XYZ file of C-alpha atoms in Angstrom:
557
model
C -233.437 160.894 111.691
C -230.652 158.640 110.404
C -231.445 157.085 107.031
C -231.518 153.292 107.159
C -232.623 152.153 103.715
C -229.456 150.422 102.471
C -228.973 147.594 104.943
C -227.453 144.203 104.498
C -230.079 141.512 104.293
C -231.308 140.251 107.619
C -230.612 136.821 108.970
C -234.263 135.932 108.501
C -234.253 136.896 104.852
C -231.045 134.962 104.314
C -232.636 131.907 105.863
C -235.644 132.265 103.588
C -233.433 132.632 100.549
C -231.373 129.615 101.556
C -234.572 127.599 101.954
C -235.989 128.362 98.505
C -236.548 125.088 96.668
C -235.994 122.994 99.799
C -238.251 120.468 101.425
C -241.721 121.630 102.430
C -241.910 119.131 105.254
C -242.709 120.695 108.573
C -240.246 118.287 110.167
C -237.281 119.375 108.057
C -234.335 121.066 109.733
C -233.955 124.816 109.367
C -231.921 125.775 106.302
C -228.212 126.159 106.907
C -226.697 129.521 106.014
C -223.061 129.162 105.055
C -220.808 131.680 106.847
C -219.319 134.259 104.507
C -215.705 134.980 105.506
C -214.646 138.570 106.090
C -211.650 140.044 104.269
C -210.190 143.221 105.741
C -208.427 144.437 102.616
C -210.843 146.486 100.487
C -213.814 145.541 102.698
C -217.046 147.465 102.193
C -220.029 148.115 104.430
C -221.993 145.598 102.391
C -219.350 142.855 102.662
C -219.070 143.473 106.412
C -222.820 143.199 106.968
C -223.080 140.052 104.866
C -220.341 138.389 106.901
C -221.904 139.491 110.196
C -225.342 138.238 109.183
C -224.086 134.806 108.138
C -221.862 134.291 111.158
C -218.643 134.641 109.187
C -217.270 137.175 111.641
C -218.222 138.968 114.847
C -218.101 142.702 115.390
C -215.353 142.248 117.975
C -213.277 140.265 115.476
C -213.737 143.034 112.919
C -212.566 145.791 115.234
C -209.712 143.705 116.647
C -208.627 142.826 113.123
C -208.346 146.462 112.096
C -206.482 147.298 115.308
C -204.083 144.466 114.479
C -203.558 145.944 111.020
C -202.815 149.355 112.543
C -200.188 147.813 114.818
C -198.697 145.792 111.957
C -198.482 148.484 109.289
C -198.772 151.836 111.001
C -196.791 151.789 114.254
C -194.461 148.797 114.191
C -191.407 150.966 114.874
C -189.792 150.314 111.503
C -188.876 152.718 108.720
C -191.849 151.494 106.706
C -194.539 152.349 109.271
C -197.202 154.564 107.709
C -197.786 156.858 110.724
C -201.359 157.521 109.668
C -203.075 156.857 113.012
C -202.409 158.885 116.173
C -204.733 157.159 118.628
C -206.847 154.024 119.044
C -210.191 154.336 120.781
C -209.891 152.550 124.158
C -213.636 151.817 124.072
C -213.790 150.431 120.523
C -213.578 146.759 121.497
C -216.057 147.242 124.329
C -218.549 148.789 121.899
C -218.032 145.888 119.497
C -218.609 143.286 122.227
C -221.793 145.078 123.243
C -223.070 144.886 119.674
C -222.260 141.170 119.555
C -224.109 140.515 122.822
C -227.231 142.217 121.479
C -226.972 140.949 117.909
C -229.581 138.175 118.211
C -232.114 140.775 119.314
C -231.159 143.840 117.290
C -229.476 142.405 114.214
C -228.009 145.073 111.987
C -229.929 148.039 113.304
C -228.130 150.869 111.527
C -226.734 151.516 108.053
C -223.194 151.776 109.461
C -223.569 148.998 112.031
C -220.125 147.911 113.322
C -218.364 149.949 110.625
C -214.927 151.080 111.874
C -214.635 154.812 111.145
C -211.367 156.747 111.401
C -211.939 160.501 111.798
C -209.273 163.075 111.127
C -207.867 164.323 114.433
C -209.630 167.664 114.224
C -213.085 166.081 114.751
C -214.105 166.106 118.422
C -214.386 162.656 119.972
C -215.254 162.512 123.653
C -213.389 159.217 124.093
C -210.054 160.528 122.761
C -208.137 163.804 122.573
C -208.615 166.085 119.578
C -205.193 167.520 118.787
C -205.198 168.991 115.297
C -201.848 167.220 114.985
C -200.144 169.474 117.520
C -198.325 168.513 120.719
C -199.742 171.720 122.213
C -203.203 170.141 122.049
C -202.284 166.539 122.883
C -204.466 166.548 126.020
C -207.452 168.418 124.554
C -210.530 166.453 125.639
C -213.731 168.058 124.335
C -216.737 167.007 126.398
C -218.930 166.076 123.423
C -218.545 164.483 120.033
C -218.634 166.652 116.948
C -222.112 166.728 115.411
C -220.976 164.509 112.546
C -219.283 161.995 114.872
C -222.456 161.746 116.942
C -224.469 161.112 113.780
C -222.064 158.396 112.645
C -222.378 156.662 116.020
C -226.169 156.869 115.807
C -225.923 155.098 112.445
C -224.083 152.252 114.190
C -220.461 153.114 113.421
C -217.592 152.499 115.824
C -214.910 155.195 115.981
C -211.766 153.059 115.923
C -209.236 155.853 116.451
C -208.024 159.204 115.165
C -206.054 159.936 112.003
C -202.844 161.922 111.706
C -202.973 165.173 109.761
C -201.057 168.234 108.702
C -200.643 170.205 111.896
C -203.497 172.730 112.253
C -204.541 171.607 108.716
C -201.956 174.046 107.351
C -200.581 172.158 104.357
C -200.348 169.248 101.934
C -197.269 167.420 103.285
C -198.900 165.345 106.054
C -196.568 166.540 108.814
C -197.479 166.869 112.488
C -195.474 167.380 115.661
C -197.604 164.687 117.302
C -196.845 161.744 114.996
C -194.511 162.900 112.241
C -194.855 162.474 108.499
C -197.621 160.350 107.004
C -196.389 158.076 104.240
C -198.162 157.308 100.993
C -199.875 153.908 101.075
C -198.793 153.104 97.507
C -195.194 154.323 97.652
C -193.718 154.929 101.097
C -191.022 157.198 99.669
C -193.801 159.620 98.725
C -196.056 161.906 100.708
C -199.747 161.324 101.335
C -200.934 164.830 100.565
C -202.984 166.710 103.093
C -204.212 167.985 105.248
C -206.407 164.877 105.784
C -203.280 162.833 105.137
C -203.704 160.188 107.825
C -207.260 159.432 106.774
C -206.190 159.117 103.152
C -203.371 156.672 103.847
C -205.227 154.651 106.496
C -208.331 154.076 104.384
C -206.232 153.342 101.286
C -204.288 150.733 103.294
C -207.472 149.227 104.813
C -206.572 150.190 108.379
C -210.241 151.174 108.785
C -213.248 150.917 106.516
C -214.138 154.595 106.036
C -212.935 157.936 107.383
C -213.632 161.618 107.645
C -211.637 164.586 106.497
C -212.014 168.338 106.568
C -211.526 170.539 103.523
C -210.714 174.244 103.475
C -208.885 174.346 100.149
C -208.337 170.753 99.037
C -207.703 168.786 102.194
C -210.185 165.973 101.499
C -209.638 165.760 97.774
C -205.825 165.844 97.513
C -205.142 162.934 99.917
C -208.121 161.045 98.486
C -206.615 161.384 95.014
C -203.225 160.115 96.212
C -204.895 157.259 98.092
C -207.114 156.089 95.251
C -210.190 157.053 97.279
C -213.572 158.619 96.778
C -213.604 161.907 98.689
C -216.489 164.349 98.877
C -216.295 168.025 99.729
C -220.015 168.753 100.295
C -221.837 171.991 99.566
C -220.683 174.328 102.287
C -223.852 174.518 104.403
C -224.795 170.847 104.109
C -222.586 169.418 106.898
C -222.386 170.988 110.345
C -218.964 172.301 111.365
C -219.789 171.972 115.052
C -216.971 170.211 116.873
C -214.473 170.349 114.000
C -211.309 172.290 114.866
C -211.412 175.182 112.378
C -208.912 176.578 109.932
C -211.229 179.125 108.327
C -214.940 178.791 108.995
C -215.764 180.757 105.824
C -214.513 177.772 103.791
C -214.282 174.773 106.170
C -216.414 171.684 105.814
C -216.177 168.040 106.792
C -216.779 165.158 104.426
C -216.308 161.412 103.867
C -213.281 159.555 102.481
C -213.964 155.987 101.331
C -212.789 153.263 98.980
C -216.151 153.046 97.187
C -218.855 155.448 96.103
C -221.560 153.425 97.883
C -219.768 153.664 101.230
C -219.413 157.412 100.793
C -223.145 157.640 100.034
C -223.861 155.912 103.349
C -221.442 158.229 105.125
C -223.149 161.244 103.584
C -226.523 160.001 104.841
C -225.147 160.000 108.367
C -223.121 163.229 108.233
C -225.715 165.627 106.785
C -228.538 167.169 108.775
C -229.726 170.329 110.484
C -227.762 171.410 113.533
C -228.928 174.273 115.731
C -225.468 174.746 117.233
C -224.019 178.259 116.874
C -220.916 176.626 115.359
C -222.830 174.706 112.648
C -222.232 177.399 110.004
C -225.440 176.461 108.226
C -226.539 179.735 106.698
C -229.613 180.432 104.584
C -227.562 181.678 101.625
C -223.967 181.873 100.383
C -223.378 185.394 101.689
C -221.066 185.575 104.695
C -223.582 187.643 106.650
C -226.593 185.454 105.777
C -228.621 184.422 108.851
C -228.362 180.928 110.281
C -230.987 178.344 109.421
C -233.430 178.008 112.292
C -235.182 174.678 111.763
C -234.922 171.265 110.178
C -237.730 172.195 107.777
C -235.817 175.249 106.597
C -232.651 173.168 106.207
C -234.481 170.538 104.150
C -236.157 173.144 101.972
C -232.899 174.954 101.217
C -230.654 171.938 100.725
C -233.122 169.479 99.205
C -231.257 166.707 101.006
C -232.620 163.332 99.803
C -234.016 160.581 102.000
C -230.849 158.642 101.174
C -227.977 159.242 98.804
C -227.962 155.511 98.090
C -230.984 156.067 95.831
C -228.486 157.470 93.302
C -226.254 154.402 93.102
C -227.113 153.592 89.499
C -224.802 151.254 87.621
C -225.728 152.988 84.350
C -225.298 156.436 85.878
C -223.070 157.529 82.999
C -225.697 156.782 80.367
C -227.083 160.145 79.285
C -224.823 162.147 81.593
C -223.456 165.403 80.227
C -219.908 166.138 81.301
C -218.120 169.422 80.675
C -214.348 168.934 80.587
C -212.286 171.949 81.673
C -209.148 171.393 79.569
C -207.534 174.535 80.925
C -207.170 172.726 84.262
C -205.272 169.727 82.882
C -201.719 170.966 83.285
C -198.700 169.474 81.509
C -198.097 166.145 83.276
C -198.280 163.479 80.567
C -198.978 160.648 83.015
C -201.957 162.419 84.581
C -203.344 163.509 81.230
C -203.047 160.035 79.704
C -205.044 158.461 82.553
C -207.622 161.257 82.308
C -208.023 160.773 78.551
C -208.606 157.056 79.072
C -211.233 157.867 81.714
C -213.040 160.272 79.403
C -213.077 157.675 76.635
C -214.571 155.135 79.040
C -217.265 157.631 80.014
C -218.209 158.177 76.390
C -218.296 154.445 75.782
C -220.731 154.118 78.703
C -223.143 156.603 77.141
C -222.007 159.952 78.497
C -221.674 163.081 76.396
C -218.184 164.465 77.006
C -217.463 167.952 75.683
C -214.827 170.560 76.360
C -216.106 173.627 78.160
C -214.637 177.011 78.985
C -214.937 178.694 82.372
C -214.848 182.449 81.835
C -212.093 184.328 83.672
C -210.628 181.096 85.026
C -207.184 182.621 85.518
C -208.745 185.413 87.572
C -210.748 182.926 89.673
C -207.628 180.951 90.538
C -205.135 183.820 90.640
C -206.877 186.934 91.941
C -208.527 185.380 95.002
C -207.167 183.548 98.018
C -208.143 181.465 101.016
C -208.974 183.357 104.174
C -207.326 180.915 106.582
C -204.661 183.464 107.526
C -207.370 185.957 108.410
C -209.766 183.679 110.255
C -207.481 181.164 111.968
C -206.785 183.022 115.217
C -210.410 184.138 115.671
C -211.953 180.765 114.844
C -209.424 178.664 116.764
C -209.872 180.676 119.959
C -213.655 180.382 119.654
C -213.255 176.617 119.255
C -210.877 176.299 122.228
C -213.371 178.139 124.405
C -216.319 175.977 123.351
C -215.693 173.679 126.334
C -214.347 174.419 129.804
C -210.747 173.525 130.605
C -211.331 172.521 134.230
C -210.841 168.832 133.471
C -208.156 168.879 130.771
C -206.450 172.242 131.367
C -206.295 172.860 127.628
C -204.950 176.070 126.112
C -207.673 178.617 125.493
C -205.777 181.647 124.152
C -203.801 182.192 121.002
C -200.881 183.569 122.957
C -200.969 180.416 125.058
C -200.544 178.377 121.878
C -197.615 180.502 120.734
C -195.953 180.330 124.147
C -196.349 176.560 124.373
C -193.943 175.790 121.544
C -195.957 172.621 120.970
C -195.890 172.731 117.180
C -193.502 172.172 114.294
C -190.717 174.777 114.347
C -191.245 175.670 110.691
C -194.820 176.730 111.530
C -193.775 179.353 114.056
C -193.571 182.267 111.620
C -196.922 181.316 110.078
C -198.546 181.083 113.521
C -197.077 184.420 114.545
C -198.291 186.098 111.344
C -201.807 184.742 111.781
C -201.714 186.004 115.341
C -201.238 189.570 114.112
C -204.616 189.556 112.316
C -207.570 190.497 114.517
C -210.697 189.633 112.552
C -212.760 191.927 114.789
C -210.415 194.890 114.236
C -208.994 194.681 110.719
C -206.933 197.520 109.281
C -208.409 199.233 106.195
C -205.989 197.310 103.988
C -206.881 194.011 105.632
C -210.595 194.754 105.408
C -210.265 195.354 101.679
C -208.628 191.943 101.184
C -211.132 190.220 103.432
C -214.145 191.761 101.699
C -212.734 190.872 98.285
C -212.553 187.210 99.263
C -215.774 186.916 101.251
C -218.149 189.300 99.480
C -216.842 189.712 95.926
C -215.315 186.280 95.367
C -218.365 184.011 95.790
C -220.487 186.110 93.419
C -217.727 186.317 90.809
C -216.895 182.596 90.929
C -220.431 181.230 91.216
C -221.677 183.246 88.241
C -218.917 181.934 85.982
C -219.184 178.332 87.102
C -222.946 178.421 86.613
C -222.505 179.791 83.078
C -220.216 176.851 82.317
C -222.619 174.328 83.873
C -225.655 175.859 82.178
C -223.702 176.117 78.899
C -224.570 179.749 78.249
C -222.488 182.781 77.277
C -222.056 185.873 79.436
C -225.275 187.309 78.007
C -227.248 184.190 78.951
C -227.558 182.851 75.400
C -227.596 179.066 75.138
C -224.516 177.346 73.713
C -226.109 173.907 73.905
C -227.581 171.602 76.490
C -226.513 172.169 80.115
C -223.886 169.971 81.749
C -224.413 167.856 84.847
C -220.864 168.331 86.110
C -217.567 169.981 85.278
C -214.641 167.570 85.246
C -210.858 168.002 85.520
C -207.883 166.290 87.214
C -207.997 166.498 90.997
C -204.262 167.214 90.900
C -202.254 168.434 87.926
C -199.226 166.369 89.006
C -198.119 163.441 91.123
C -197.281 162.697 94.738
C -194.298 164.580 96.106
C -191.340 163.059 97.884
C -191.881 162.371 101.574
C -191.798 165.689 103.388
C -192.525 167.691 100.265
C -195.766 168.983 98.794
C -197.439 167.133 95.931
C -197.930 168.722 92.522
C -201.494 169.570 93.409
C -202.027 172.691 91.342
C -204.916 175.038 92.090
C -207.884 173.062 90.702
C -209.028 172.369 94.262
C -209.923 176.045 94.724
C -213.054 175.973 92.564
C -215.205 174.206 95.161
C -214.347 176.278 98.260
C -214.319 179.527 96.275
C -217.876 178.834 95.019
C -219.250 176.697 97.909
C -220.314 174.145 95.256
C -219.779 170.431 95.995
C -216.903 168.449 94.509
C -216.214 164.713 94.422
C -212.891 163.116 93.603
C -212.625 159.473 92.579
C -209.932 157.329 90.974
C -209.722 157.873 87.229
C -207.304 154.959 86.951
C -203.773 153.852 87.791
C -200.535 155.291 86.469
C -199.024 151.933 85.568
C -195.915 153.527 84.028
C -194.787 154.370 87.564
C -193.104 151.828 89.834
C -194.991 151.193 91.995
C -198.178 152.190 90.199
C -200.043 155.154 91.690
C -203.688 156.216 91.478
C -204.724 159.304 89.535
C -207.823 161.148 90.716
C -210.391 163.117 88.775
C -212.652 165.726 90.297
C -216.240 166.515 89.382
C -217.843 169.777 90.433
C -221.612 170.203 90.508
C -224.217 172.787 91.264
C -224.953 173.636 94.879
C -226.545 170.637 96.663
C -226.039 168.451 93.569
C -224.326 165.722 95.585
C -226.854 163.164 94.234
C -225.718 163.917 90.683
C -222.056 163.591 91.632
C -222.724 160.256 93.348
C -224.750 158.927 90.413
C -222.069 159.702 87.815
C -219.209 158.573 90.048
C -220.930 155.277 90.798
C -221.610 154.726 87.127
C -217.914 155.223 86.373
C -216.841 152.990 89.254
C -219.093 150.146 88.119
C -218.050 150.435 84.459
C -214.296 150.838 84.928
C -213.463 149.547 88.442
C -210.530 151.978 88.544
C -209.350 151.457 92.132
C -206.497 149.095 92.835
C -205.315 148.523 96.422
C -201.736 149.211 97.485
C -199.498 146.152 97.472
C -197.646 146.848 100.731
C -200.496 146.179 103.184
C -201.939 142.738 102.367
C -204.112 140.597 104.647
C -202.332 139.636 107.846
């Protein structure tokens, strides 16, 4: 069931509030509720619902307004276009009109009512193609929404379009053969990061209200950091992977990308849940051969998913929090480190305990292990392409068909060919050794050491002090790269996928010494299924510091 606790106030309650202190005469006119105007730039779910309830805007006006912003800033044919959106949902305005027609009866009947959502273009949407950024897949029309997209619709959201991305989710540059390079919303001479690059830029520029990304290594968190966004990579088994074009199912997960913590909490409410699909990848334990969960009760027992993540939106969430700072992950960039130090000082001032912590064997965690996308890509992609029949769309269903099509960036050809040489069902002894190291050995090795750091114990289990709620470090060790180049991301983003623990990035602050100023992100890593803790601390920081600043190049129309 979709959680519905955090709604905007209803029209009736607004009327009652407006009437407090008014005349008690039975003949008096009903109280007048003043319309609250809607502003597209930096809008939130709450501000949208308030404006809808008071008659300040209609759902159709909201959706049309965001479409107008996409046309104005994203595809106007000039050198400054952001290129973050690849498609606009042809049914979006129809869905908005339908909500308006029924509004007097239904009111706001879902926590994401009329919220324009922009999914990354590797999430299946039955109304639009799902391309993975590649011309080879430009006509792919899956017959059903991804599980998470269906859940977002059930919560009342309107899918406004699809976001550009690194082709096949291969990198951090934001390049696709379908739409080209995604530009950074803050500085259009810079890249947006990736691979959820289009989502990052579009949400940062207020071309939609919230979006989705997928994360194999850092593909939600890197573009969120560069876009001044809150991005959550959930615990691996929490969000169903059904209907998300895979890169490596051993590490893939979808998650929300938003401008505020509260909007991401609402997105999490909609995106989590038990899915009995064979492609859900919701296993009973972290082991790669663990059996699939078989029921909603089992899912709830294992994950401890709350009734609503909005219960953890506490303005004083930093008060009493214990934060372990992993200094070894800070790198040498003075701009990043200065913003991080200011953020840590603000956390302490708000009542948090901030202490340096050591992660044992950190260099081995980040240097001795690797992502398995090269090993799993061919196997998982072919399984995905065969998950719906190609009678209607004629889509490619074999890996050789993809290679033969030539419908991808030329510089990806050698990578595609190499991945095509690895047969996951028939690995060579050498390949099997590498695969086992990174799917059997790696999670045990990494989880044990991260848990020792979080629990604040030595390798013998002896206490070194009180446990920490989260580990904290810069999301990226450097800054945005030039357009077409990779950002200075570093390898901090590996901790979450290598352990399957959740991670949340949020703006630490702005690098005001740069022209134009750019956001700097900080990442918090928590214990498995500790998303509530991450949300609580992140919201506390957001409310104390208000670190996000919008880009200056995409103002109200």
